[in-house]
Coordinates of C-alpha atoms and ligand atoms in Angstrom, one line a residue:
X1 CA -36.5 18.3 27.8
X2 CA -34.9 15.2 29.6
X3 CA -36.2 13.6 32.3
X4 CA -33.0 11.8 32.5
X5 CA -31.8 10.8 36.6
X6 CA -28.6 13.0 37.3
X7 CA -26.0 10.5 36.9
X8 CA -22.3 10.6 36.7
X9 CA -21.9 8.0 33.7
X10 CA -24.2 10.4 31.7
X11 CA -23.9 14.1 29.9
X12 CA -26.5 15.6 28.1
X13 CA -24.8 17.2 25.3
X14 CA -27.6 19.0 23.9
X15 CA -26.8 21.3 27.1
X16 CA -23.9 22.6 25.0
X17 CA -25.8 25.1 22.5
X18 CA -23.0 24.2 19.7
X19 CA -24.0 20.4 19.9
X20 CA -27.3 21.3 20.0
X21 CA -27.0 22.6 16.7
X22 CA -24.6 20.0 15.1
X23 CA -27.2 17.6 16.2
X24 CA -30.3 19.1 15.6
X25 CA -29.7 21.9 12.7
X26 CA -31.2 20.0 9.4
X27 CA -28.2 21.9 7.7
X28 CA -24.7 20.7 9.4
X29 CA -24.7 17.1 8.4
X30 CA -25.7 17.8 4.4
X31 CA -22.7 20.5 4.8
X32 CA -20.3 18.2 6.0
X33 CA -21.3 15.7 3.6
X34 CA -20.6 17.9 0.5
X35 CA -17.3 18.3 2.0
X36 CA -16.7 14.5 2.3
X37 CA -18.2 13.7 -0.8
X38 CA -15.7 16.3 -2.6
X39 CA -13.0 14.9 -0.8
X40 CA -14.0 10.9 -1.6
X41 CA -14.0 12.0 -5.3
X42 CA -10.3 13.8 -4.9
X43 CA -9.2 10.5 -3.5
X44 CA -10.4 8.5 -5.9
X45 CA -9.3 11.4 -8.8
X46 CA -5.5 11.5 -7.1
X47 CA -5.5 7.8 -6.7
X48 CA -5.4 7.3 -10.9
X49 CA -3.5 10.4 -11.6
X50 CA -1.5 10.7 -8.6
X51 CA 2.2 9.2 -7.9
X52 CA 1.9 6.1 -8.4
X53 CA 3.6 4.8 -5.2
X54 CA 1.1 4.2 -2.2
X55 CA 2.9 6.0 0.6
X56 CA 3.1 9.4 -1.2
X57 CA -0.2 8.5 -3.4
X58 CA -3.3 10.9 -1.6
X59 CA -5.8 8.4 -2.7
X60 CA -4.1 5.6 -1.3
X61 CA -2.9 7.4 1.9
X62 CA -6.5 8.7 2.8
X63 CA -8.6 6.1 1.9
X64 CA -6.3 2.7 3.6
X65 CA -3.5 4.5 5.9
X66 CA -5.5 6.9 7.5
X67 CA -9.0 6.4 6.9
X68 CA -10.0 2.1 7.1
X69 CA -6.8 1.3 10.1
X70 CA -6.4 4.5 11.7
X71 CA -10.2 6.5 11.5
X72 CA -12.3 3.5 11.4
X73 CA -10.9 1.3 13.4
X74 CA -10.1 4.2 16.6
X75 CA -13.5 5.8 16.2
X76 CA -14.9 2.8 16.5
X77 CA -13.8 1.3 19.1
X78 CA -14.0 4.6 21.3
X79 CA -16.8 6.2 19.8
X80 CA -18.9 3.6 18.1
X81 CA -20.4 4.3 14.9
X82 CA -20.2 7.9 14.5
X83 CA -18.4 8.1 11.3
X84 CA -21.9 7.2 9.3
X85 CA -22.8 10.9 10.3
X86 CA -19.6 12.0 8.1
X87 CA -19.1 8.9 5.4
X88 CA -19.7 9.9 1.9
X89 CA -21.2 6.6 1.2
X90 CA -23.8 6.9 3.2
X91 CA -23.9 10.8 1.5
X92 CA -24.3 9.3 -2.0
X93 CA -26.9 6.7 -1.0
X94 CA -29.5 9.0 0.2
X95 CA -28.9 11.0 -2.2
X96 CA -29.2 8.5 -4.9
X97 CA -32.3 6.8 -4.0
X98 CA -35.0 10.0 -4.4
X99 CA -34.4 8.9 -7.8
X100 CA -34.7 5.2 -7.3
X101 CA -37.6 2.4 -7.2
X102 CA -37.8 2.4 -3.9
X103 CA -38.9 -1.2 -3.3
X104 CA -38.7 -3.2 0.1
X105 CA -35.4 -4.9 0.5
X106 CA -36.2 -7.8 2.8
X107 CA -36.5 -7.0 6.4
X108 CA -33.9 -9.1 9.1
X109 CA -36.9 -10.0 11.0
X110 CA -38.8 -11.9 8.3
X111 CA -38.3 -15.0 7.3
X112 CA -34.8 -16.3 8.5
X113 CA -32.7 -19.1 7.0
X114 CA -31.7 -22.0 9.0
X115 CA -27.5 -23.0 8.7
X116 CA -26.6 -25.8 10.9
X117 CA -29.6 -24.9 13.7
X118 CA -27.9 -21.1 13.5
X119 CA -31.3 -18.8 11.9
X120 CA -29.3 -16.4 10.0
X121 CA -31.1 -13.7 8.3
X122 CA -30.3 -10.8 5.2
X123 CA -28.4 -9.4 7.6
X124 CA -25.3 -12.1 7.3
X125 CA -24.6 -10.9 4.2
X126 CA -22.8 -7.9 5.6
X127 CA -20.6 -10.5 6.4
X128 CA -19.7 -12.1 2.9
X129 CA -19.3 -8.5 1.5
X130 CA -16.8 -8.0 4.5
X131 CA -14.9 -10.8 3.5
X132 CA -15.0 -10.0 -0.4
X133 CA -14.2 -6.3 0.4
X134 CA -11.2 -7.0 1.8
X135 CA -10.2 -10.1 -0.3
X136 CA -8.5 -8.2 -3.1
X137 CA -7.0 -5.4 -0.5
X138 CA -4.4 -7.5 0.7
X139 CA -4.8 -10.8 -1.2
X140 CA -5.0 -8.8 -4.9
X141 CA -2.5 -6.1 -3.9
X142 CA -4.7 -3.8 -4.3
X143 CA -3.5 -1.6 -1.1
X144 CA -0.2 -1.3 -2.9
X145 CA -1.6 0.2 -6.6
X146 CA -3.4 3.4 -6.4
X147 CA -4.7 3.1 -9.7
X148 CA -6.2 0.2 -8.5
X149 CA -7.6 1.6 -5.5
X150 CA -8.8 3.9 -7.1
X151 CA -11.0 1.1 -9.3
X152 CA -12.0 -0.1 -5.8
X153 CA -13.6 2.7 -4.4
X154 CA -15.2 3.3 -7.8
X155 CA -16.9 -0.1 -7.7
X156 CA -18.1 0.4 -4.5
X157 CA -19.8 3.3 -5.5
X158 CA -21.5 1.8 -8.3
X159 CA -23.0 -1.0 -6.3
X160 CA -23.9 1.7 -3.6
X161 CA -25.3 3.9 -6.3
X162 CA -27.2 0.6 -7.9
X163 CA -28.5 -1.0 -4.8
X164 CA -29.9 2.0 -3.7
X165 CA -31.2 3.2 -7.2
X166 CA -33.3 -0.1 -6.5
X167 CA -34.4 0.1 -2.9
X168 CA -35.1 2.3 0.1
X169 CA -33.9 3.3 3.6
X170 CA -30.5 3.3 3.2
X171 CA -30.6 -0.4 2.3
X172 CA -26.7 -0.6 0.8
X173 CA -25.9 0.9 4.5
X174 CA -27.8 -1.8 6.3
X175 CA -27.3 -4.9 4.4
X176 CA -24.3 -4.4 2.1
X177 CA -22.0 -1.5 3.0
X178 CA -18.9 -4.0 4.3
X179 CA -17.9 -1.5 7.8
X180 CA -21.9 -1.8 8.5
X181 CA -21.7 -5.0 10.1
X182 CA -17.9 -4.5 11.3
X183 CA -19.6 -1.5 12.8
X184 CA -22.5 -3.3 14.4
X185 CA -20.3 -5.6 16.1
X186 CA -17.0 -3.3 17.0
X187 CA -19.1 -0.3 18.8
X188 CA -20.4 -2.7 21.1
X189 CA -17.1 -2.5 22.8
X190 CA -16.9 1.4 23.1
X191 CA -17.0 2.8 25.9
X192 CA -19.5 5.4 25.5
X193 CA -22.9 5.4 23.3
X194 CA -24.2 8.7 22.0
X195 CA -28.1 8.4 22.3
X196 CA -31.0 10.3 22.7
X197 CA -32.3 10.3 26.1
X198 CA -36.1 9.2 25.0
X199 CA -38.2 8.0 22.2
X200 CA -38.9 11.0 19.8
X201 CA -42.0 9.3 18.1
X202 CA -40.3 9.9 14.7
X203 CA -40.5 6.4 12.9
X204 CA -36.6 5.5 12.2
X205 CA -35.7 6.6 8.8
X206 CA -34.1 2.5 8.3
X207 CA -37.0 0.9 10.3
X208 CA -34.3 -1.0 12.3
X209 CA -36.3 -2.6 15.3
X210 CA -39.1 0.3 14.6
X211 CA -36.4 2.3 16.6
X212 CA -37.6 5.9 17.2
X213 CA -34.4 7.4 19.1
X214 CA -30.7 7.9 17.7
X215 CA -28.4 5.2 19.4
X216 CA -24.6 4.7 18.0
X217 CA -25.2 1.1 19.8
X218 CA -27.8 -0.3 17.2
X219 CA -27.8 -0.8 13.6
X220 CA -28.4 3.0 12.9
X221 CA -27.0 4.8 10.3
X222 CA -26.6 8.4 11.7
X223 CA -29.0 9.8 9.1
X224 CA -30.0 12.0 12.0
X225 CA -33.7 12.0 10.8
X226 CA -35.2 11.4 14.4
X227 CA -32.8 14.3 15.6
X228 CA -33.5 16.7 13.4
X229 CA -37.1 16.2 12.9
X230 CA -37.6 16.5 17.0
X231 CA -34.7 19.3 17.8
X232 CA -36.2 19.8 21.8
X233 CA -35.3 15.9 23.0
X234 CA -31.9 15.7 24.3
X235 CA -28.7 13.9 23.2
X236 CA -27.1 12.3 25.4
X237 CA -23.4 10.5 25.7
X238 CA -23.5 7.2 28.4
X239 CA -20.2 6.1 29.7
X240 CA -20.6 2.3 30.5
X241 CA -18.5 -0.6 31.2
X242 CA -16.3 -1.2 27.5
X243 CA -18.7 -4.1 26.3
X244 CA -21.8 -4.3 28.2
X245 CA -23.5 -3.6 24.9
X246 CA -22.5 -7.0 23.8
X247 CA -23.8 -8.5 27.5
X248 CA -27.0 -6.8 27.5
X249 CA -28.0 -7.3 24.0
X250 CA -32.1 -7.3 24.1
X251 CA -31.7 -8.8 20.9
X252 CA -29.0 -11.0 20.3
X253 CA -28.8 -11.8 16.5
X254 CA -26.5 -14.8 15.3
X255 CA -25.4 -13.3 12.3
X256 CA -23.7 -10.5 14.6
X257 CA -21.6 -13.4 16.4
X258 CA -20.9 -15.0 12.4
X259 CA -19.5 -11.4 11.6
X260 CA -17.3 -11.4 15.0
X261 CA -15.7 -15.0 14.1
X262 CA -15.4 -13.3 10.0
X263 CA -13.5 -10.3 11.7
X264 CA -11.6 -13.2 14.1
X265 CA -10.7 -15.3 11.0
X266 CA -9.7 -12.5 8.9
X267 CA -7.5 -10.4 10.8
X268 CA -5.2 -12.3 13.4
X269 CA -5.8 -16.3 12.6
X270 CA -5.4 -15.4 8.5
X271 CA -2.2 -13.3 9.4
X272 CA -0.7 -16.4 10.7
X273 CA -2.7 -19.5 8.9
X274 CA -3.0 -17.7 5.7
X275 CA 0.9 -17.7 5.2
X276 CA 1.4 -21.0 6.0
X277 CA -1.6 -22.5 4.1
X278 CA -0.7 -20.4 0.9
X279 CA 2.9 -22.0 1.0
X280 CA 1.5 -25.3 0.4
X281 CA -0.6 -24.5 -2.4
X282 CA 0.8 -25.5 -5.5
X283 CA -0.4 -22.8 -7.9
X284 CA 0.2 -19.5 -9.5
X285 CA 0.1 -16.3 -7.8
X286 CA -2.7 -15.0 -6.3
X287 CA -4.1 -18.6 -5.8
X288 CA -2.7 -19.6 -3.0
X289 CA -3.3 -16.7 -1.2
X290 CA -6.8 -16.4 -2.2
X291 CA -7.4 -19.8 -1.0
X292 CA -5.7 -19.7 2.0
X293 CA -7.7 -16.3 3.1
X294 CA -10.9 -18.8 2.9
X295 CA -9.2 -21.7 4.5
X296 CA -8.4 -19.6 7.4
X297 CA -12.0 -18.1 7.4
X298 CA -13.5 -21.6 7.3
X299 CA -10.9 -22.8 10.0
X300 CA -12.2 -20.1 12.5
X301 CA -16.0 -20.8 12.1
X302 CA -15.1 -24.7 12.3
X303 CA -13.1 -24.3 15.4
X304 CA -15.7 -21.5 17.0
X305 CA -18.1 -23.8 16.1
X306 CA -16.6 -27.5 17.4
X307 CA -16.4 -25.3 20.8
X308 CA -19.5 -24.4 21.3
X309 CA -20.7 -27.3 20.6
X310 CA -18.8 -28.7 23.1
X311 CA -19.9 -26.2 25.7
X312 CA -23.2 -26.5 24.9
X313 CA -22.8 -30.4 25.0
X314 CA -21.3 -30.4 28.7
X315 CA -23.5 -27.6 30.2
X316 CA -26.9 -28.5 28.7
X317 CA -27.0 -24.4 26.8
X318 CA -29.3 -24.4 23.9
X319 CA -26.6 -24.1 20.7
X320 CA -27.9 -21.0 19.3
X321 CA -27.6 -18.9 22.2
X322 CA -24.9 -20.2 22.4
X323 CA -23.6 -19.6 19.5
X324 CA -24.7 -16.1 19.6
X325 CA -23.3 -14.8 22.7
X326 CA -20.4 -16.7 22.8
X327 CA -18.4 -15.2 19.5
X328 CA -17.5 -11.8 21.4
X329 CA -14.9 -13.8 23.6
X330 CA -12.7 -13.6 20.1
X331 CA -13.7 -9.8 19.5
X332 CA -11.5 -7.8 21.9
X333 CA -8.4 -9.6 20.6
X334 CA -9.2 -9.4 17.1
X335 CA -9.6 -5.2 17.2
X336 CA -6.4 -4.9 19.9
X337 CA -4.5 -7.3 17.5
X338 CA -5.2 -4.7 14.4
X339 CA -4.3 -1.9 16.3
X340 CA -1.5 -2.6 18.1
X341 CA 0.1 -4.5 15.4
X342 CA -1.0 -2.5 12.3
X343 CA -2.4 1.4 13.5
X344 CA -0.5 1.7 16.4
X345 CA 3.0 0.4 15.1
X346 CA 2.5 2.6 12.1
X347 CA 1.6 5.8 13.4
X348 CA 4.6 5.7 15.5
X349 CA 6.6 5.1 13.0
X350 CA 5.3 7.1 9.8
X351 CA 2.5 9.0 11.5
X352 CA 4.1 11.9 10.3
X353 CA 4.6 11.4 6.8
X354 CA 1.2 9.9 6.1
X355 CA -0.3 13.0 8.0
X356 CA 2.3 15.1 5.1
X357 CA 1.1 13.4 2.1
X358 CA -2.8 14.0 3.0
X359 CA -2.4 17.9 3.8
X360 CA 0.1 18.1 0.3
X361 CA -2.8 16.7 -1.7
X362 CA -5.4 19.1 0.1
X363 CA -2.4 21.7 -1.3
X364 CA -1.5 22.3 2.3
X365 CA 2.0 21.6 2.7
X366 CA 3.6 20.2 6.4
X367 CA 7.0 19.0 7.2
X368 CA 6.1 16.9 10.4
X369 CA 8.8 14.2 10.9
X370 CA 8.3 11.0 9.0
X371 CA 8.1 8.8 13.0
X372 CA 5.9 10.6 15.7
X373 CA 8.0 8.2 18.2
X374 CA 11.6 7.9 19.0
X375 CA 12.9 4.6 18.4
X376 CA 12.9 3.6 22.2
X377 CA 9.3 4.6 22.7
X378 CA 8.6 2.3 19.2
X379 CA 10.7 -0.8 21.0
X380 CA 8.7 -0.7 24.1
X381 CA 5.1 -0.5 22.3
X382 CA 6.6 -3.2 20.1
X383 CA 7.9 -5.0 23.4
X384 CA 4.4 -4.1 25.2
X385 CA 2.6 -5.4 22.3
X386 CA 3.8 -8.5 21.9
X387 CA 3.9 -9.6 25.3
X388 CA 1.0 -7.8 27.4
X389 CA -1.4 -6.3 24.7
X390 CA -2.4 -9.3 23.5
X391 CA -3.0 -11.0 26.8
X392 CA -5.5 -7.8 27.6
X393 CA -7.9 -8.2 24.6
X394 CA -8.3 -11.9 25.8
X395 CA -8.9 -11.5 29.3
X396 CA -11.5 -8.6 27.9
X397 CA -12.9 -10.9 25.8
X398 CA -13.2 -13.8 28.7
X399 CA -14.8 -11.0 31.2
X400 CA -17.3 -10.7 28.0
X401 CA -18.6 -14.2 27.3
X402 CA -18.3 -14.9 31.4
X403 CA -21.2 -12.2 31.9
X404 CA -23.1 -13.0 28.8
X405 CA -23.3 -16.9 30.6
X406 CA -24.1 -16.2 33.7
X407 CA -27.2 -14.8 32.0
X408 CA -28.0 -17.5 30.1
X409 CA -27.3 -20.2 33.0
X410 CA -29.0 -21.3 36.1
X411 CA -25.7 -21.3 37.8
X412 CA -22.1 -20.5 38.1
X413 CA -20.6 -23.8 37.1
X414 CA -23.2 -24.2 34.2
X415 CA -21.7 -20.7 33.1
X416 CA -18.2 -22.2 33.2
X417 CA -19.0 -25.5 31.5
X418 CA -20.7 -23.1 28.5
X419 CA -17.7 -21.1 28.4
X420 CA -14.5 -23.4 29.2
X421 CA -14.1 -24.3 25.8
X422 CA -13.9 -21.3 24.6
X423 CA -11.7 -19.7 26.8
X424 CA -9.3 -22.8 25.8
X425 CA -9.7 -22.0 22.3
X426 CA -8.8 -18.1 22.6
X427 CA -5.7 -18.6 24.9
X428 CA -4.1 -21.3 22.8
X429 CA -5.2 -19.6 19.7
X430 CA -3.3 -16.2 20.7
X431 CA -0.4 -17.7 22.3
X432 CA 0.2 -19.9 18.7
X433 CA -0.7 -16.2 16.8
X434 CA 2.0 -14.2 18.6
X435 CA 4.4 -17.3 18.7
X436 CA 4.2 -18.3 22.4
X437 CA 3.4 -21.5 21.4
X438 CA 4.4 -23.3 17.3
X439 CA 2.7 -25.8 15.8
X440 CA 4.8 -28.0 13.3
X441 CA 4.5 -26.3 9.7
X442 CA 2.5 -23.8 11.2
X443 CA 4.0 -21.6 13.5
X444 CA 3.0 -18.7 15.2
X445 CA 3.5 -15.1 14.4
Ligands
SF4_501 S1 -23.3 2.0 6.7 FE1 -21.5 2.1 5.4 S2 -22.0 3.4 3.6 FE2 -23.6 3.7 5.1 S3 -23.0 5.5 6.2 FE3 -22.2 3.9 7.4 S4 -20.1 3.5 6.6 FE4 -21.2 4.8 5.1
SF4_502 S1 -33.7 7.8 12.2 FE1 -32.4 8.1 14.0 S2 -32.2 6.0 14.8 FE2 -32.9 5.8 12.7 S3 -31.0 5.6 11.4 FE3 -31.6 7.8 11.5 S4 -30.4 8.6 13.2 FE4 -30.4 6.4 13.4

């Protein structure tokens, strides 16, 4: 059924008569979903009654070791956001809200709130939950107590079950679920999208820019509503330059380029800053660290923001746009930065017995190797990483924000005006984070 152009960057999956029917059977995805939803509630059952130690806890191991820095993190990147086909979230939200009120939660493209000239709509607040989510994680301890991991995930399913008890289409997934707007903004860098090659006519089942085709590049949930409900039109996967989503954006929405700096603030600046700042605080345990997690997160938007300003100042750019497109330069560096120094660094070195204690709490029992690297292949990564690595994600993110203002401009030199700030601010930023360059009191990695 497509009337796609042959093209080398594209394959029709729905060739395949196996993907045709995990994409199109109305029966795979609610199969898989009772399989991750039994799973999610064995986490969350092993987490409180499970060793008590969060390397050999199940809970702890499947829900933070393998799942949010290793799954997540990889899938998205490469794959963009496929893993709402699988998440039980998502499983237990459409389930729950048959038997809810069903009201209207308030669309992103009504009325929009106004922060500073920046129109920021409902969907920001996948932003604040991002940053409350994983507050307590790392600032609570709560990555190193199962038990309380194990509250975690339980609160998270009560708000799910609650919001969505309350209103429609998936509205927890859109506006509160904290990896939705991580999503929104991370799978713009993936290489590939996984789309259906033409409008189907089936109204979206979220009503996300009246969207009528499944795209991993928008704001969709992969309910797989428009795929199953019109099984003939083809599925697709696009290879395309890692990015262009976020240099093409139709429509670029502010409160994507907030969640970029959030993501920014939160993993590389608040791994350095946070430290620092928290030593100066003067107050009990977990103050300081609390504080200093919203220090660095107010530090990030102040200094995103004093550069724009100043790039829209020198090259004449309206601010908003500004604002808006520029933010990705910080992406690339934020996601590499997470990986190589978190999901990289410890698969290599306890790939194996993470990958042990999930199968032994399935009942399965393995006896891989506790490293899945020798110690001179975990030196050169670690050598790699904190010389090259870094120094990639930035000149990705550079590449990014010099396309996006060419688009914007009315000529090259405008373009570099926009963005000369900016580019300042990310290669002095990530030579202070991994300790190229110190700053008195508040050195770098
Ligand atoms: S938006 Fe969040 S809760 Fe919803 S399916 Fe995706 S990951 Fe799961
Ligand atoms: S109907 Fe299609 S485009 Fe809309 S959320 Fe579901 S899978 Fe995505």
């Amino acid at each position: 059924m497509s009337n796609q152009p042959d093209n080398p960057w594209h394959l029709t999956l729905t060739r395949s008569r196996l993907f045709r029917f995990l994409l199109t059977n109305r029966y795979v995805q609610p199969a898989v979903h009772v399989i991750m939803v039994t799973l999610f509630a064995w986490a969350i059952w092993t987490a409180f009654t499970g060793p008590q130690n969060p390397d050999t806890n199940f809970g702890s191991v499947a829900f933070f070791s393998l799942w949010w820095s290793t799954v997540m993190l990889v899938s998205l990147v490469v794959l963009g956001r496929v893993w709402c086909y699988v998440c039980p979230m998502g499983a237990i939200v459409r389930f729950t809200q048959r038997f809810g009120l069903q009201r209207h939660f308030p669309m992103f493209t009504g009325p929009k709130a106004t922060v500073f000239g920046i129109s920021l709509s409902v969907l920001s607040i996948t932003a604040i939950t991002f940053l409350f989510a994983r507050m307590p994680m790392y600032k609570l301890g709560m990555v190193f107590e199962p038990r309380l991991v194990g509250i975690y995930f339980l609160a998270f399913t009560a708000l799910a079950v609650g919001v969505s008890l309350v209103f429609q289409r998936q509205a927890f997934c859109r506006y509160v679920c904290p990896a939705s707007g991580v999503m929104s903004v991370t799978s713009k860098l993936s290489p590939v999208e996984i789309r259906q090659e033409e409008s189907t006519g089936v109204q979206c089942a979220t009503l996300e820019y009246q969207s009528d085709y499944l795209s991993t590049e928008r704001r969709c949930v992969s309910c797989m509503k428009c795929t199953t409900e019109q099984p003939k039109a083809d599925v697709g996967l696009r290879v395309r330059w890692p990015g262009a989503a976020a240099v093409r954006q139709k429509i670029a929405l502010p409160d994507e380029a907030l969640l970029v700096i959030v993501l920014w603030a939160v993993f590389p600046i608040d791994h350095v800053l946070g430290g620092r700042v928290a030593e100066l605080i003067a107050m009990s345990e977990p103050w300081p660290s609390v504080l200093a997690y919203f220090v660095s997160v107010f530090a990030a938007i102040g200094a995103y923001s004093g550069a724009t300003a100043l790039g829209s100042r020198w090259s004449g750019l309206e601010w908003e746009p500004s604002f808006t497109r520029f933010a990705y330069a910080y992406l690339p560096f934020s996601i590499m930065y997470m990986l190589g120094n978190h999901v990289v660094t410890n698969l290599m070195t306890e790939g194996g017995a993470l990958v042990n204690t999930f199968f032994a709490g399935l009942g399965v029992p393995l006896n891989l190797p506790e490293a899945l690297a020798s110690p001179s292949t975990v030196a050169a990564w670690e050598w790699f990483n904190a010389t090259i690595w870094p120094w990639l994600g930035v000149l990705w993110g550079i590449a990014l924000v010099w396309y996006s203002a060419t688009q914007i401009s009315d000529s090259p030199g405008q373009a570099i005006r926009a963005i000369a700030p900016h580019v300042l601010l990310v290669c002095l930023s990530t030579a202070w984070i991994i300790g190229v360059v110190t700053v008195p009191g508040f050195g770098g990695h």
